[in-house]
């Protein structure tokens, strides 16, 4: 419902930056909404299956980018595990932001075919996560500024 309201609002806007900001908000809301959808399927309503959740998140983001004509292939290597809600929500927002940034910055030219690999696994009692793409990368003269 909130996404629909933001969608209606975006049709009234003329500024590309405002439209983009609303789209980013819709993406974040959708990341949280997907988690809640999975929670309702879980009897305990306490955890989210990460393999299914990440696949749905990637599918949603790809669908939202269709007008950009990007040919980005996502390869998910995610273990079949569930994580608790307190971890799943911020993690989902981070992944959603990574995917969004991939479309905006790693492959700014719609003719460039891209590959993204998302890996999530577990070593004994710790999870690990890796996100990589074959996009443009940072310019050679890029310098990280300390704040």
Short mmCIF file of C-alpha atoms in Angstrom, two decimals:
data_model
loop_
_atom_site.label_atom_id
_atom_site.label_comp_id
_atom_site.label_asym_id
_atom_site.label_seq_id
_atom_site.Cartn_x
_atom_site.Cartn_y
_atom_site.Cartn_z
CA UNK A 1 0.00 0.00 0.00
CA UNK A 2 2.81 2.43 0.86
CA UNK A 3 4.59 1.56 -2.38
CA UNK A 4 1.40 2.30 -4.29
CA UNK A 5 1.13 5.71 -2.64
CA UNK A 6 4.73 6.49 -3.53
CA UNK A 7 4.06 5.33 -7.08
CA UNK A 8 1.11 7.71 -7.38
CA UNK A 9 3.23 10.53 -6.01
CA UNK A 10 6.04 9.85 -8.47
CA UNK A 11 3.67 10.36 -11.42
CA UNK A 12 3.16 13.96 -10.29
CA UNK A 13 6.86 14.76 -10.14
CA UNK A 14 8.97 16.27 -12.89
CA UNK A 15 12.37 16.18 -11.19
CA UNK A 16 14.42 13.09 -12.08
CA UNK A 17 16.21 13.22 -8.73
CA UNK A 18 12.90 13.28 -6.83
CA UNK A 19 11.53 10.40 -8.91
CA UNK A 20 14.74 8.45 -8.27
CA UNK A 21 14.54 9.12 -4.53
CA UNK A 22 10.97 7.82 -4.43
CA UNK A 23 12.00 4.70 -6.37
CA UNK A 24 14.79 4.04 -3.87
CA UNK A 25 12.26 4.38 -1.04
CA UNK A 26 9.93 1.93 -2.80
CA UNK A 27 12.81 -0.55 -3.17
CA UNK A 28 13.59 -0.34 0.54
CA UNK A 29 9.95 -0.78 1.46
CA UNK A 30 9.71 -3.79 -0.84
CA UNK A 31 12.77 -5.36 0.80
CA UNK A 32 11.03 -5.13 4.18
CA UNK A 33 7.66 -6.23 2.74
CA UNK A 34 9.25 -9.39 1.31
CA UNK A 35 10.56 -10.28 4.74
CA UNK A 36 7.12 -9.85 6.26
CA UNK A 37 5.58 -12.01 3.54
CA UNK A 38 7.99 -14.81 4.44
CA UNK A 39 7.32 -14.35 8.14
CA UNK A 40 3.62 -14.98 7.63
CA UNK A 41 4.49 -18.26 5.90
CA UNK A 42 6.66 -19.36 8.84
CA UNK A 43 4.72 -20.90 11.72
CA UNK A 44 6.90 -19.28 14.35
CA UNK A 45 6.96 -15.92 12.51
CA UNK A 46 10.51 -15.47 13.78
CA UNK A 47 12.80 -16.30 10.85
CA UNK A 48 13.23 -15.87 7.09
CA UNK A 49 14.62 -18.41 4.61
CA UNK A 50 17.51 -16.51 3.04
CA UNK A 51 17.79 -18.48 -0.20
CA UNK A 52 14.17 -17.81 -1.12
CA UNK A 53 14.21 -14.25 0.20
CA UNK A 54 17.34 -13.21 -1.71
CA UNK A 55 16.04 -14.77 -4.93
CA UNK A 56 12.76 -12.86 -4.58
CA UNK A 57 14.64 -9.64 -3.78
CA UNK A 58 16.82 -10.03 -6.89
CA UNK A 59 13.75 -10.81 -9.02
CA UNK A 60 11.93 -7.73 -7.70
CA UNK A 61 14.88 -5.42 -8.33
CA UNK A 62 15.36 -6.81 -11.85
CA UNK A 63 11.68 -6.27 -12.61
CA UNK A 64 11.94 -2.66 -11.44
CA UNK A 65 14.89 -2.07 -13.77
CA UNK A 66 13.29 -3.48 -16.92
CA UNK A 67 12.90 -0.07 -18.55
CA UNK A 68 16.69 0.41 -18.29
CA UNK A 69 17.24 -2.61 -20.56
CA UNK A 70 20.12 -3.89 -18.47
CA UNK A 71 21.15 -7.46 -19.20
CA UNK A 72 22.44 -8.35 -15.75
CA UNK A 73 22.69 -12.00 -14.82
CA UNK A 74 22.51 -12.82 -11.12
CA UNK A 75 24.13 -15.98 -9.79
CA UNK A 76 23.01 -16.85 -6.27
CA UNK A 77 25.00 -19.33 -4.21
CA UNK A 78 23.02 -19.15 -1.00
CA UNK A 79 22.70 -21.89 1.58
CA UNK A 80 19.23 -22.99 2.55
CA UNK A 81 19.06 -21.42 5.99
CA UNK A 82 16.78 -19.19 8.01
CA UNK A 83 17.84 -16.14 9.97
CA UNK A 84 15.94 -14.21 12.61
CA UNK A 85 13.91 -11.10 11.90
CA UNK A 86 16.28 -8.74 13.72
CA UNK A 87 19.06 -9.75 11.35
CA UNK A 88 16.99 -10.27 8.20
CA UNK A 89 15.56 -6.73 7.96
CA UNK A 90 18.84 -4.77 7.99
CA UNK A 91 20.53 -7.47 5.89
CA UNK A 92 17.75 -7.26 3.30
CA UNK A 93 18.09 -3.47 3.16
CA UNK A 94 21.84 -3.76 2.59
CA UNK A 95 21.41 -6.29 -0.21
CA UNK A 96 18.66 -4.20 -1.79
CA UNK A 97 21.00 -1.18 -1.75
CA UNK A 98 23.83 -3.22 -3.28
CA UNK A 99 21.58 -4.40 -6.11
CA UNK A 100 20.28 -0.88 -6.72
CA UNK A 101 23.83 0.50 -6.81
CA UNK A 102 24.84 -2.23 -9.24
CA UNK A 103 22.21 -1.06 -11.71
CA UNK A 104 23.11 2.61 -11.22
CA UNK A 105 26.89 2.53 -11.01
CA UNK A 106 28.46 -0.80 -12.00
CA UNK A 107 26.64 -0.99 -15.32
CA UNK A 108 25.57 2.55 -16.23
CA UNK A 109 25.51 1.72 -19.95
CA UNK A 110 22.41 -0.32 -20.73
CA UNK A 111 24.27 -2.17 -23.48
CA UNK A 112 26.82 -3.63 -21.07
CA UNK A 113 26.08 -7.20 -20.03
CA UNK A 114 26.72 -7.72 -16.38
CA UNK A 115 27.22 -10.57 -13.99
CA UNK A 116 26.58 -10.40 -10.26
CA UNK A 117 27.38 -13.16 -7.81
CA UNK A 118 25.79 -13.29 -4.38
CA UNK A 119 27.22 -15.84 -1.98
CA UNK A 120 25.95 -16.62 1.50
CA UNK A 121 27.26 -19.53 3.48
CA UNK A 122 28.16 -20.68 6.93
CA UNK A 123 31.47 -21.72 8.48
CA UNK A 124 30.80 -23.58 11.70
CA UNK A 125 28.87 -20.97 13.71
CA UNK A 126 29.39 -17.86 11.54
CA UNK A 127 27.65 -16.74 8.38
CA UNK A 128 29.55 -15.08 5.55
CA UNK A 129 28.30 -12.96 2.68
CA UNK A 130 29.96 -11.94 -0.58
CA UNK A 131 28.62 -9.65 -3.31
CA UNK A 132 30.61 -9.15 -6.49
CA UNK A 133 30.06 -7.91 -10.03
CA UNK A 134 32.05 -7.46 -13.22
CA UNK A 135 31.06 -3.81 -13.58
CA UNK A 136 33.15 -0.75 -14.29
CA UNK A 137 34.64 -0.42 -10.82
CA UNK A 138 36.07 2.74 -9.38
CA UNK A 139 38.15 5.13 -11.49
CA UNK A 140 41.94 4.73 -11.25
CA UNK A 141 42.26 8.12 -9.55
CA UNK A 142 39.56 7.43 -6.93
CA UNK A 143 40.56 8.23 -3.37
CA UNK A 144 38.55 7.35 -0.30
CA UNK A 145 37.97 10.40 1.84
CA UNK A 146 37.98 10.05 5.59
CA UNK A 147 35.18 11.92 7.32
#
